[in-house]
mmCIF file of N, CA, C and O in Angstrom:
data_model
loop_
_atom_site.group_PDB
_atom_site.id
_atom_site.type_symbol
_atom_site.label_atom_id
_atom_site.label_comp_id
_atom_site.label_asym_id
_atom_site.label_seq_id
_atom_site.Cartn_x
_atom_site.Cartn_y
_atom_site.Cartn_z
ATOM 1 N N MET O 99 7.222 -4.257 -7.666
ATOM 2 C CA MET O 99 5.906 -4.535 -7.396
ATOM 3 C C MET O 99 5.645 -5.621 -6.758
ATOM 4 O O MET O 99 6.081 -6.875 -6.653
ATOM 5 N N VAL O 100 5.611 -5.106 -5.250
ATOM 6 C CA VAL O 100 4.349 -5.889 -4.300
ATOM 7 C C VAL O 100 2.944 -5.985 -4.335
ATOM 8 O O VAL O 100 2.613 -4.566 -3.692
ATOM 9 N N THR O 101 2.475 -6.859 -4.545
ATOM 10 C CA THR O 101 0.527 -6.191 -4.837
ATOM 11 C C THR O 101 0.141 -7.525 -3.525
ATOM 12 O O THR O 101 1.121 -7.624 -1.942
ATOM 13 N N GLY O 102 -1.091 -8.584 -3.591
ATOM 14 C CA GLY O 102 -1.062 -9.178 -2.157
ATOM 15 C C GLY O 102 -3.114 -9.228 -2.480
ATOM 16 O O GLY O 102 -3.278 -10.326 -3.495
ATOM 17 N N GLU O 103 -3.386 -9.933 -1.402
ATOM 18 C CA GLU O 103 -4.374 -10.688 -0.872
ATOM 19 C C GLU O 103 -5.579 -9.992 0.042
ATOM 20 O O GLU O 103 -4.720 -8.443 0.481
ATOM 21 N N PRO O 104 -6.623 -10.819 0.439
ATOM 22 C CA PRO O 104 -6.907 -10.077 1.451
ATOM 23 C C PRO O 104 -6.869 -10.150 2.983
ATOM 24 O O PRO O 104 -7.819 -9.026 3.769
ATOM 25 N N ALA O 105 -6.319 -10.877 2.199
ATOM 26 C CA ALA O 105 -5.506 -10.698 4.318
ATOM 27 C C ALA O 105 -4.663 -9.615 4.993
ATOM 28 O O ALA O 105 -4.023 -9.034 4.565
ATOM 29 N N ALA O 106 -5.107 -9.930 5.591
ATOM 30 C CA ALA O 106 -4.143 -8.323 6.481
ATOM 31 C C ALA O 106 -2.805 -8.699 6.628
ATOM 32 O O ALA O 106 -2.178 -9.302 7.118
ATOM 33 N N ALA O 107 -2.093 -7.088 6.891
ATOM 34 C CA ALA O 107 -0.576 -7.815 7.067
ATOM 35 C C ALA O 107 -0.443 -7.706 8.782
ATOM 36 O O ALA O 107 1.177 -8.023 8.540
ATOM 37 N N TYR O 108 -1.457 -7.226 9.734
ATOM 38 C CA TYR O 108 -0.841 -7.338 10.992
ATOM 39 C C TYR O 108 -0.822 -8.896 11.748
ATOM 40 O O TYR O 108 -1.320 -9.143 12.834
ATOM 41 N N GLU O 109 -2.203 -10.107 10.954
ATOM 42 C CA GLU O 109 -1.747 -11.293 11.212
ATOM 43 C C GLU O 109 -1.605 -12.531 10.780
ATOM 44 O O GLU O 109 -1.538 -12.141 9.243
ATOM 45 N N ASP O 110 -1.171 -13.727 10.503
ATOM 46 C CA ASP O 110 -1.322 -14.351 9.884
ATOM 47 C C ASP O 110 -2.333 -15.206 9.883
ATOM 48 O O ASP O 110 -2.390 -16.332 10.336
ATOM 49 N N ALA O 111 -3.333 -14.923 9.324
ATOM 50 C CA ALA O 111 -4.680 -15.030 8.579
ATOM 51 C C ALA O 111 -4.512 -16.024 7.041
ATOM 52 O O ALA O 111 -5.581 -15.185 6.418
ATOM 53 N N SER O 112 -3.889 -16.174 6.426
ATOM 54 C CA SER O 112 -3.471 -15.450 4.803
ATOM 55 C C SER O 112 -3.442 -17.150 4.570
ATOM 56 O O SER O 112 -3.055 -18.302 4.468
ATOM 57 N N PRO O 113 -3.949 -17.628 2.945
ATOM 58 C CA PRO O 113 -4.304 -19.172 2.896
ATOM 59 C C PRO O 113 -3.270 -19.504 1.670
ATOM 60 O O PRO O 113 -3.412 -20.752 1.988
ATOM 61 N N PHE O 114 -2.779 -18.440 1.565
ATOM 62 C CA PHE O 114 -1.312 -18.820 0.904
ATOM 63 C C PHE O 114 0.065 -18.477 0.826
ATOM 64 O O PHE O 114 1.061 -19.464 0.816
ATOM 65 N N ALA O 115 0.648 -18.139 1.884
ATOM 66 C CA ALA O 115 1.870 -18.114 2.264
ATOM 67 C C ALA O 115 1.482 -17.452 4.488
ATOM 68 O O ALA O 115 1.284 -16.615 4.529
ATOM 69 N N PRO O 116 2.465 -18.145 4.913
ATOM 70 C CA PRO O 116 2.878 -17.565 6.255
ATOM 71 C C PRO O 116 2.856 -16.018 6.253
ATOM 72 O O PRO O 116 3.805 -15.807 5.094
ATOM 73 N N ARG O 117 3.144 -15.220 7.481
ATOM 74 C CA ARG O 117 3.513 -14.236 7.264
ATOM 75 C C ARG O 117 4.414 -13.573 7.259
ATOM 76 O O ARG O 117 4.781 -12.643 6.451
ATOM 77 N N ALA O 118 5.220 -14.523 8.184
ATOM 78 C CA ALA O 118 6.606 -14.277 7.826
ATOM 79 C C ALA O 118 7.188 -14.257 5.694
ATOM 80 O O ALA O 118 8.044 -12.987 5.785
ATOM 81 N N ALA O 119 6.696 -15.199 5.907
ATOM 82 C CA ALA O 119 7.233 -15.720 4.347
ATOM 83 C C ALA O 119 6.474 -14.148 3.376
ATOM 84 O O ALA O 119 7.564 -13.834 2.837
ATOM 85 N N GLN O 120 5.624 -13.873 4.328
ATOM 86 C CA GLN O 120 5.408 -12.353 2.954
ATOM 87 C C GLN O 120 6.242 -11.473 3.174
ATOM 88 O O GLN O 120 6.433 -10.196 2.429
ATOM 89 N N LEU O 121 6.551 -11.537 5.137
ATOM 90 C CA LEU O 121 6.620 -9.932 4.639
ATOM 91 C C LEU O 121 9.248 -10.516 4.537
ATOM 92 O O LEU O 121 9.046 -9.116 4.270
ATOM 93 N N ALA O 122 8.959 -11.029 3.775
ATOM 94 C CA ALA O 122 10.973 -11.420 3.827
ATOM 95 C C ALA O 122 11.053 -10.945 1.951
ATOM 96 O O ALA O 122 11.944 -10.140 2.764
ATOM 97 N N LEU O 123 10.186 -10.946 0.941
ATOM 98 C CA LEU O 123 10.526 -10.414 0.354
ATOM 99 C C LEU O 123 11.017 -8.813 0.152
ATOM 100 O O LEU O 123 11.655 -8.187 -0.452
ATOM 101 N N PRO O 124 9.534 -7.947 0.540
ATOM 102 C CA PRO O 124 9.820 -6.927 0.879
ATOM 103 C C PRO O 124 9.995 -6.377 1.448
ATOM 104 O O PRO O 124 12.005 -4.973 1.925
ATOM 105 N N ARG O 125 10.550 -7.244 2.599
ATOM 106 C CA ARG O 125 12.278 -6.406 3.047
ATOM 107 C C ARG O 125 12.907 -6.893 3.301
ATOM 108 O O ARG O 125 14.167 -5.556 3.150
ATOM 109 N N ALA O 126 13.900 -7.743 2.435
ATOM 110 C CA ALA O 126 14.698 -8.007 1.078
ATOM 111 C C ALA O 126 15.038 -6.661 0.404
ATOM 112 O O ALA O 126 16.112 -6.451 0.399
ATOM 113 N N ALA O 127 13.950 -6.014 -0.109
ATOM 114 C CA ALA O 127 14.341 -5.725 -1.367
ATOM 115 C C ALA O 127 14.239 -3.865 -0.869
ATOM 116 O O ALA O 127 14.984 -3.487 -1.155
ATOM 117 N N LEU O 128 13.959 -4.287 0.265
ATOM 118 C CA LEU O 128 14.556 -2.201 1.716
ATOM 119 C C LEU O 128 15.680 -3.037 2.203
ATOM 120 O O LEU O 128 15.571 -0.859 1.846
ATOM 121 N N GLU O 129 16.010 -3.926 2.348
ATOM 122 C CA GLU O 129 17.555 -3.555 3.136
ATOM 123 C C GLU O 129 18.333 -3.592 1.489
ATOM 124 O O GLU O 129 19.810 -2.569 2.223
ATOM 125 N N ALA O 130 18.425 -3.666 0.140
ATOM 126 C CA ALA O 130 19.093 -3.651 -1.028
ATOM 127 C C ALA O 130 18.686 -2.288 -0.965
ATOM 128 O O ALA O 130 19.235 -2.176 -2.156
ATOM 129 N N GLU O 131 17.796 -1.701 -0.217
ATOM 130 C CA GLU O 131 17.447 -0.299 -0.926
ATOM 131 C C GLU O 131 17.443 -0.048 -2.603
ATOM 132 O O GLU O 131 17.517 0.839 -3.464
ATOM 133 N N VAL O 132 16.510 -0.938 -2.946
ATOM 134 C CA VAL O 132 15.864 -1.300 -4.473
ATOM 135 C C VAL O 132 14.492 -0.819 -4.776
ATOM 136 O O VAL O 132 13.596 -1.288 -2.721
ATOM 137 N N PRO O 133 13.967 0.343 -5.282
ATOM 138 C CA PRO O 133 12.964 1.007 -5.200
ATOM 139 C C PRO O 133 11.462 -0.523 -5.105
ATOM 140 O O PRO O 133 12.337 -1.106 -6.441
ATOM 141 N N VAL O 134 10.316 -0.368 -4.813
ATOM 142 C CA VAL O 134 9.178 -1.349 -4.609
ATOM 143 C C VAL O 134 8.059 0.001 -4.592
ATOM 144 O O VAL O 134 8.440 0.791 -3.295
ATOM 145 N N LEU O 135 7.181 -0.826 -4.991
ATOM 146 C CA LEU O 135 5.829 -0.106 -5.245
ATOM 147 C C LEU O 135 5.025 -1.456 -4.113
ATOM 148 O O LEU O 135 4.989 -2.350 -5.410
ATOM 149 N N GLY O 136 4.393 -0.646 -3.135
ATOM 150 C CA GLY O 136 3.004 -1.503 -2.808
ATOM 151 C C GLY O 136 1.733 -1.156 -3.132
ATOM 152 O O GLY O 136 1.823 -0.063 -3.023
ATOM 153 N N VAL O 137 0.828 -2.644 -3.346
ATOM 154 C CA VAL O 137 -0.839 -1.868 -3.741
ATOM 155 C C VAL O 137 -1.217 -3.325 -2.845
ATOM 156 O O VAL O 137 -0.909 -4.027 -3.328
ATOM 157 N N GLY O 138 -1.516 -2.150 -1.811
ATOM 158 C CA GLY O 138 -3.111 -3.404 -1.577
ATOM 159 C C GLY O 138 -1.774 -3.317 -0.703
ATOM 160 O O GLY O 138 -2.230 -3.150 0.015
ATOM 161 N N LEU O 139 -2.426 -5.048 -0.250
ATOM 162 C CA LEU O 139 -1.649 -6.221 0.936
ATOM 163 C C LEU O 139 -0.049 -4.962 1.112
ATOM 164 O O LEU O 139 0.807 -5.255 2.020
ATOM 165 N N GLY O 140 0.261 -5.272 -0.472
ATOM 166 C CA GLY O 140 2.015 -5.743 -1.080
ATOM 167 C C GLY O 140 2.251 -3.620 -0.240
ATOM 168 O O GLY O 140 3.495 -3.453 0.509
ATOM 169 N N ALA O 141 1.895 -2.843 -0.248
ATOM 170 C CA ALA O 141 1.705 -1.310 0.970
ATOM 171 C C ALA O 141 1.820 -2.005 1.486
ATOM 172 O O ALA O 141 2.740 -1.314 2.807
ATOM 173 N N ARG O 142 0.801 -2.731 2.812
ATOM 174 C CA ARG O 142 0.999 -2.674 3.565
ATOM 175 C C ARG O 142 1.959 -3.379 4.660
ATOM 176 O O ARG O 142 2.686 -3.213 5.673
ATOM 177 N N LEU O 143 2.018 -4.453 4.013
ATOM 178 C CA LEU O 143 3.278 -4.952 4.292
ATOM 179 C C LEU O 143 4.976 -4.013 4.748
ATOM 180 O O LEU O 143 5.472 -4.361 5.200
ATOM 181 N N LEU O 144 5.202 -3.210 3.236
ATOM 182 C CA LEU O 144 5.905 -1.904 2.822
ATOM 183 C C LEU O 144 6.045 -1.615 4.691
ATOM 184 O O LEU O 144 7.145 -1.894 4.817
ATOM 185 N N ALA O 145 4.975 -0.748 4.763
ATOM 186 C CA ALA O 145 4.397 0.318 6.106
ATOM 187 C C ALA O 145 5.348 -1.253 6.837
ATOM 188 O O ALA O 145 5.525 0.200 8.142
ATOM 189 N N VAL O 146 4.679 -2.094 7.398
ATOM 190 C CA VAL O 146 5.179 -3.341 7.999
ATOM 191 C C VAL O 146 6.593 -3.222 8.977
ATOM 192 O O VAL O 146 7.696 -2.785 9.356
ATOM 193 N N VAL O 147 7.283 -3.412 7.562
ATOM 194 C CA VAL O 147 8.861 -4.084 7.319
ATOM 195 C C VAL O 147 9.433 -2.526 7.309
ATOM 196 O O VAL O 147 11.160 -2.661 7.941
ATOM 197 N N GLY O 148 9.389 -1.882 7.008
ATOM 198 C CA GLY O 148 10.070 0.031 7.763
ATOM 199 C C GLY O 148 9.619 0.371 8.663
ATOM 200 O O GLY O 148 10.351 0.999 8.227
ATOM 201 N N GLY O 149 8.333 -0.195 9.163
ATOM 202 C CA GLY O 149 8.880 0.417 10.471
ATOM 203 C C GLY O 149 7.857 1.062 10.921
ATOM 204 O O GLY O 149 7.927 2.112 11.946
ATOM 205 N N GLY O 150 6.281 0.950 10.180
ATOM 206 C CA GLY O 150 5.275 1.984 10.331
ATOM 207 C C GLY O 150 4.412 0.839 10.976
ATOM 208 O O GLY O 150 4.541 -0.089 10.933
ATOM 209 N N THR O 151 2.840 1.294 10.657
ATOM 210 C CA THR O 151 1.673 0.591 11.635
ATOM 211 C C THR O 151 1.099 0.372 11.024
ATOM 212 O O THR O 151 0.774 1.506 10.322
ATOM 213 N N VAL O 152 0.322 -0.610 10.669
ATOM 214 C CA VAL O 152 -0.637 -1.377 10.092
ATOM 215 C C VAL O 152 -2.043 -1.695 10.943
ATOM 216 O O VAL O 152 -1.696 -2.724 12.112
ATOM 217 N N CYS O 153 -3.237 -1.192 11.270
ATOM 218 C CA CYS O 153 -3.574 -1.962 12.508
ATOM 219 C C CYS O 153 -5.412 -1.853 11.687
ATOM 220 O O CYS O 153 -5.654 -0.595 9.897
ATOM 221 N N ALA O 154 -6.201 -2.611 12.083
ATOM 222 C CA ALA O 154 -8.098 -2.526 11.720
ATOM 223 C C ALA O 154 -8.755 -1.228 11.817
ATOM 224 O O ALA O 154 -7.757 -0.093 12.133
ATOM 225 N N GLY O 155 -8.923 -0.431 10.141
ATOM 226 C CA GLY O 155 -9.372 0.857 9.954
ATOM 227 C C GLY O 155 -10.862 0.705 11.197
ATOM 228 O O GLY O 155 -11.493 -0.783 11.434
ATOM 229 N N GLU O 156 -11.786 1.943 11.186
ATOM 230 C CA GLU O 156 -13.022 2.110 11.433
ATOM 231 C C GLU O 156 -14.052 0.663 10.499
ATOM 232 O O GLU O 156 -14.938 0.382 10.901
ATOM 233 N N ALA O 157 -14.337 1.212 9.468
ATOM 234 C CA ALA O 157 -15.123 0.480 8.628
ATOM 235 C C ALA O 157 -14.464 -0.102 7.286
ATOM 236 O O ALA O 157 -13.066 0.831 6.685
ATOM 237 N N PRO O 158 -14.986 -0.771 6.568
ATOM 238 C CA PRO O 158 -14.160 -2.035 5.744
ATOM 239 C C PRO O 158 -14.734 -0.452 4.632
ATOM 240 O O PRO O 158 -15.216 0.811 4.540
ATOM 241 N N ARG O 159 -13.971 -0.243 4.037
ATOM 242 C CA ARG O 159 -13.955 0.686 2.617
ATOM 243 C C ARG O 159 -13.894 0.148 1.066
ATOM 244 O O ARG O 159 -12.827 -0.575 1.382
ATOM 245 N N ILE O 160 -15.163 -0.128 0.531
ATOM 246 C CA ILE O 160 -15.273 -0.652 -0.670
ATOM 247 C C ILE O 160 -16.199 -0.351 -1.538
ATOM 248 O O ILE O 160 -17.153 0.711 -1.224
ATOM 249 N N GLY O 161 -16.211 0.327 -2.535
ATOM 250 C CA GLY O 161 -16.081 0.849 -3.339
ATOM 251 C C GLY O 161 -15.517 1.867 -4.235
ATOM 252 O O GLY O 161 -14.267 1.410 -4.294
ATOM 253 N N TRP O 162 -15.697 3.325 -5.534
ATOM 254 C CA TRP O 162 -14.705 3.602 -6.181
ATOM 255 C C TRP O 162 -14.914 3.989 -5.377
ATOM 256 O O TRP O 162 -15.893 5.065 -5.222
ATOM 257 N N GLY O 163 -13.995 5.285 -5.505
ATOM 258 C CA GLY O 163 -13.559 6.642 -4.757
ATOM 259 C C GLY O 163 -11.662 7.421 -5.960
ATOM 260 O O GLY O 163 -11.811 6.624 -6.210
ATOM 261 N N GLU O 164 -11.989 8.230 -5.105
ATOM 262 C CA GLU O 164 -10.495 8.794 -6.095
ATOM 263 C C GLU O 164 -9.637 9.409 -4.729
ATOM 264 O O GLU O 164 -9.744 9.610 -3.955
ATOM 265 N N VAL O 165 -8.393 9.522 -5.880
ATOM 266 C CA VAL O 165 -7.451 9.598 -5.339
ATOM 267 C C VAL O 165 -6.609 10.205 -5.949
ATOM 268 O O VAL O 165 -6.429 10.893 -6.916
ATOM 269 N N ARG O 166 -5.353 11.152 -5.466
ATOM 270 C CA ARG O 166 -5.014 12.163 -5.598
ATOM 271 C C ARG O 166 -3.605 11.640 -5.706
ATOM 272 O O ARG O 166 -3.068 11.399 -4.606
ATOM 273 N N THR O 167 -2.891 12.842 -6.787
ATOM 274 C CA THR O 167 -1.209 12.322 -6.592
ATOM 275 C C THR O 167 -0.653 12.814 -4.941
ATOM 276 O O THR O 167 -0.831 14.186 -5.194
ATOM 277 N N ALA O 168 0.291 12.883 -4.936
ATOM 278 C CA ALA O 168 0.899 13.175 -3.482
ATOM 279 C C ALA O 168 2.474 14.109 -4.391
ATOM 280 O O ALA O 168 2.431 13.857 -5.682
ATOM 281 N N PRO O 169 3.030 15.132 -2.970
ATOM 282 C CA PRO O 169 3.660 15.866 -3.849
ATOM 283 C C PRO O 169 4.706 14.710 -4.310
ATOM 284 O O PRO O 169 5.042 13.947 -3.741
ATOM 285 N N GLY O 170 5.589 15.000 -5.096
ATOM 286 C CA GLY O 170 6.808 14.126 -6.156
ATOM 287 C C GLY O 170 5.911 13.491 -7.286
ATOM 288 O O GLY O 170 6.603 12.915 -7.513
ATOM 289 N N ALA O 171 4.906 13.260 -6.657
ATOM 290 C CA ALA O 171 4.914 12.095 -7.922
ATOM 291 C C ALA O 171 5.568 12.633 -9.418
ATOM 292 O O ALA O 171 5.234 11.599 -10.214
ATOM 293 N N PRO O 172 4.774 13.612 -9.666
ATOM 294 C CA PRO O 172 5.832 13.560 -10.717
ATOM 295 C C PRO O 172 6.396 13.490 -11.431
ATOM 296 O O PRO O 172 6.803 13.950 -12.954
ATOM 297 N N ASP O 173 7.565 14.021 -10.716
ATOM 298 C CA ASP O 173 9.104 14.152 -10.864
ATOM 299 C C ASP O 173 8.701 12.595 -10.956
ATOM 300 O O ASP O 173 10.254 11.431 -11.573
ATOM 301 N N ASP O 174 8.602 11.439 -10.381
ATOM 302 C CA ASP O 174 8.599 9.759 -10.311
ATOM 303 C C ASP O 174 8.826 8.789 -11.404
ATOM 304 O O ASP O 174 7.530 9.527 -11.915
ATOM 305 N N PRO O 175 9.424 8.653 -12.477
ATOM 306 C CA PRO O 175 9.181 8.276 -13.254
ATOM 307 C C PRO O 175 8.081 6.926 -13.900
ATOM 308 O O PRO O 175 7.802 6.493 -14.361
ATOM 309 N N LEU O 176 7.503 6.444 -11.996
ATOM 310 C CA LEU O 176 6.398 5.147 -12.521
ATOM 311 C C LEU O 176 5.207 6.345 -12.913
ATOM 312 O O LEU O 176 4.509 5.821 -13.053
ATOM 313 N N PHE O 177 5.198 7.472 -11.892
ATOM 314 C CA PHE O 177 4.167 7.688 -11.693
ATOM 315 C C PHE O 177 3.815 9.403 -13.140
ATOM 316 O O PHE O 177 3.277 10.232 -13.088
ATOM 317 N N ALA O 178 5.295 9.301 -13.723
ATOM 318 C CA ALA O 178 4.775 10.658 -14.309
ATOM 319 C C ALA O 178 4.170 10.696 -15.637
ATOM 320 O O ALA O 178 3.878 8.524 -15.932
ATOM 321 N N GLY O 179 3.712 11.113 -15.846
ATOM 322 C CA GLY O 179 2.303 11.126 -17.051
ATOM 323 C C GLY O 179 0.524 11.143 -16.402
ATOM 324 O O GLY O 179 -0.001 11.561 -17.560
ATOM 325 N N LEU O 180 0.951 10.407 -15.044
ATOM 326 C CA LEU O 180 -0.566 9.996 -14.898
ATOM 327 C C LEU O 180 -1.368 11.096 -14.486
ATOM 328 O O LEU O 180 -0.536 12.417 -14.041
ATOM 329 N N PRO O 181 -3.093 11.689 -14.984
ATOM 330 C CA PRO O 181 -3.759 12.352 -13.885
ATOM 331 C C PRO O 181 -3.118 12.829 -12.484
ATOM 332 O O PRO O 181 -2.245 11.756 -12.019
ATOM 333 N N GLU O 182 -3.369 14.315 -12.050
ATOM 334 C CA GLU O 182 -3.276 14.187 -10.975
ATOM 335 C C GLU O 182 -4.469 13.649 -9.741
ATOM 336 O O GLU O 182 -4.232 12.653 -8.724
ATOM 337 N N ARG O 183 -6.204 13.484 -10.567
ATOM 338 C CA ARG O 183 -6.343 12.658 -9.616
ATOM 339 C C ARG O 183 -7.046 11.429 -10.503
ATOM 340 O O ARG O 183 -7.349 11.351 -11.937
ATOM 341 N N LEU O 184 -7.519 10.063 -10.088
ATOM 342 C CA LEU O 184 -7.613 8.830 -11.267
ATOM 343 C C LEU O 184 -8.859 8.016 -9.994
ATOM 344 O O LEU O 184 -8.922 8.115 -8.523
ATOM 345 N N ARG O 185 -10.013 7.578 -10.934
ATOM 346 C CA ARG O 185 -11.100 6.657 -9.594
ATOM 347 C C ARG O 185 -10.331 5.605 -9.834
ATOM 348 O O ARG O 185 -9.923 5.263 -11.139
ATOM 349 N N VAL O 186 -10.354 4.589 -8.677
ATOM 350 C CA VAL O 186 -10.098 3.575 -8.996
ATOM 351 C C VAL O 186 -10.968 3.247 -7.884
ATOM 352 O O VAL O 186 -11.624 3.358 -7.018
ATOM 353 N N LEU O 187 -11.521 1.595 -7.562
ATOM 354 C CA LEU O 187 -12.188 0.589 -6.709
ATOM 355 C C LEU O 187 -10.713 0.608 -5.547
ATOM 356 O O LEU O 187 -9.582 -0.356 -5.940
ATOM 357 N N HIS O 188 -11.742 0.416 -4.450
ATOM 358 C CA HIS O 188 -11.112 0.761 -3.675
ATOM 359 C C HIS O 188 -11.369 -0.768 -2.731
ATOM 360 O O HIS O 188 -12.885 -0.533 -3.115
ATOM 361 N N ARG O 189 -10.609 -1.275 -1.570
ATOM 362 C CA ARG O 189 -11.293 -2.898 -1.865
ATOM 363 C C ARG O 189 -10.764 -3.152 -0.253
ATOM 364 O O ARG O 189 -9.545 -4.053 -0.493
ATOM 365 N N HIS O 190 -10.577 -2.414 1.197
ATOM 366 C CA HIS O 190 -9.561 -2.676 1.926
ATOM 367 C C HIS O 190 -10.535 -1.747 3.256
ATOM 368 O O HIS O 190 -10.719 -1.219 3.472
ATOM 369 N N ASP O 191 -9.433 -2.963 4.397
ATOM 370 C CA ASP O 191 -10.407 -2.839 5.648
ATOM 371 C C ASP O 191 -9.217 -1.628 6.539
ATOM 372 O O ASP O 191 -9.011 -1.702 8.348
ATOM 373 N N ASP O 192 -8.412 -1.962 6.334
ATOM 374 C CA ASP O 192 -7.133 -1.177 7.516
ATOM 375 C C ASP O 192 -6.652 -0.260 6.989
ATOM 376 O O ASP O 192 -7.181 0.624 6.241
ATOM 377 N N ARG O 193 -6.172 0.435 8.810
ATOM 378 C CA ARG O 193 -5.908 2.116 8.485
ATOM 379 C C ARG O 193 -3.997 1.282 8.798
ATOM 380 O O ARG O 193 -3.348 0.930 9.598
ATOM 381 N N VAL O 194 -3.132 2.479 7.961
ATOM 382 C CA VAL O 194 -1.518 2.431 7.924
ATOM 383 C C VAL O 194 -1.525 3.769 7.444
ATOM 384 O O VAL O 194 -1.346 4.729 7.888
ATOM 385 N N ASP O 195 0.240 3.784 8.792
ATOM 386 C CA ASP O 195 0.354 4.856 8.594
ATOM 387 C C ASP O 195 1.973 4.556 8.329
ATOM 388 O O ASP O 195 2.697 3.574 9.054
ATOM 389 N N PRO O 196 2.658 5.257 7.530
ATOM 390 C CA PRO O 196 3.746 4.971 6.823
ATOM 391 C C PRO O 196 4.811 5.162 8.014
ATOM 392 O O PRO O 196 4.985 5.710 8.224
ATOM 393 N N PRO O 197 5.990 4.550 7.314
ATOM 394 C CA PRO O 197 7.533 4.635 8.537
ATOM 395 C C PRO O 197 8.032 6.071 7.581
ATOM 396 O O PRO O 197 7.546 6.873 6.971
ATOM 397 N N ALA O 198 8.431 6.089 8.872
ATOM 398 C CA ALA O 198 9.127 7.611 8.893
ATOM 399 C C ALA O 198 10.440 7.900 7.325
ATOM 400 O O ALA O 198 11.027 6.898 7.591
ATOM 401 N N GLY O 199 10.139 8.638 6.290
ATOM 402 C CA GLY O 199 11.049 8.491 5.661
ATOM 403 C C GLY O 199 10.383 8.359 4.467
ATOM 404 O O GLY O 199 10.711 7.818 2.635
ATOM 405 N N ALA O 200 8.946 7.318 4.060
ATOM 406 C CA ALA O 200 8.219 6.922 3.512
ATOM 407 C C ALA O 200 7.870 8.158 3.081
ATOM 408 O O ALA O 200 7.487 9.376 2.326
ATOM 409 N N THR O 201 8.297 7.551 0.833
ATOM 410 C CA THR O 201 6.976 7.617 -0.254
ATOM 411 C C THR O 201 5.567 7.760 -0.536
ATOM 412 O O THR O 201 5.941 6.640 -1.237
ATOM 413 N N LEU O 202 5.494 8.689 -0.246
ATOM 414 C CA LEU O 202 3.874 8.055 -0.524
ATOM 415 C C LEU O 202 3.653 9.048 -1.801
ATOM 416 O O LEU O 202 3.139 10.222 -2.408
ATOM 417 N N ARG O 203 2.944 8.371 -3.668
ATOM 418 C CA ARG O 203 2.460 8.633 -4.369
ATOM 419 C C ARG O 203 1.198 9.470 -4.814
ATOM 420 O O ARG O 203 0.708 10.085 -5.963
ATOM 421 N N TRP O 204 0.000 8.842 -4.415
ATOM 422 C CA TRP O 204 -1.170 8.613 -4.111
ATOM 423 C C TRP O 204 -2.363 8.697 -2.493
ATOM 424 O O TRP O 204 -1.260 8.255 -1.512
ATOM 425 N N LYS O 205 -2.922 9.394 -2.392
ATOM 426 C CA LYS O 205 -3.319 9.595 -1.065
ATOM 427 C C LYS O 205 -5.121 9.732 -1.830
ATOM 428 O O LYS O 205 -5.560 9.886 -2.128
ATOM 429 N N THR O 206 -6.193 9.420 -0.785
ATOM 430 C CA THR O 206 -7.139 9.006 -0.655
ATOM 431 C C THR O 206 -7.120 10.217 0.393
ATOM 432 O O THR O 206 -7.494 11.068 0.825
#
């Protein structure tokens, strides 16, 4: 599982670790074909190392909103038994275009 911080995945502005260091672990996991769950910055870093794109969104999304499970989520051991719709706290500014072949389990 890769989580994160408020920094962007497309620039080296983190106060905690250089971007190259943040990308190293998810890149190694993908290369080793280890399943990885990305949350927040973790999802954005996974998109970058997998060949997707991350860029600034039109406006920040901050507050409570609904996410829905994507097709295939009920068959995934990590998401089995979760409700189809879930209210979660959003705090992100970026738009993510996942890499080809990525498996999405939640969508807004």
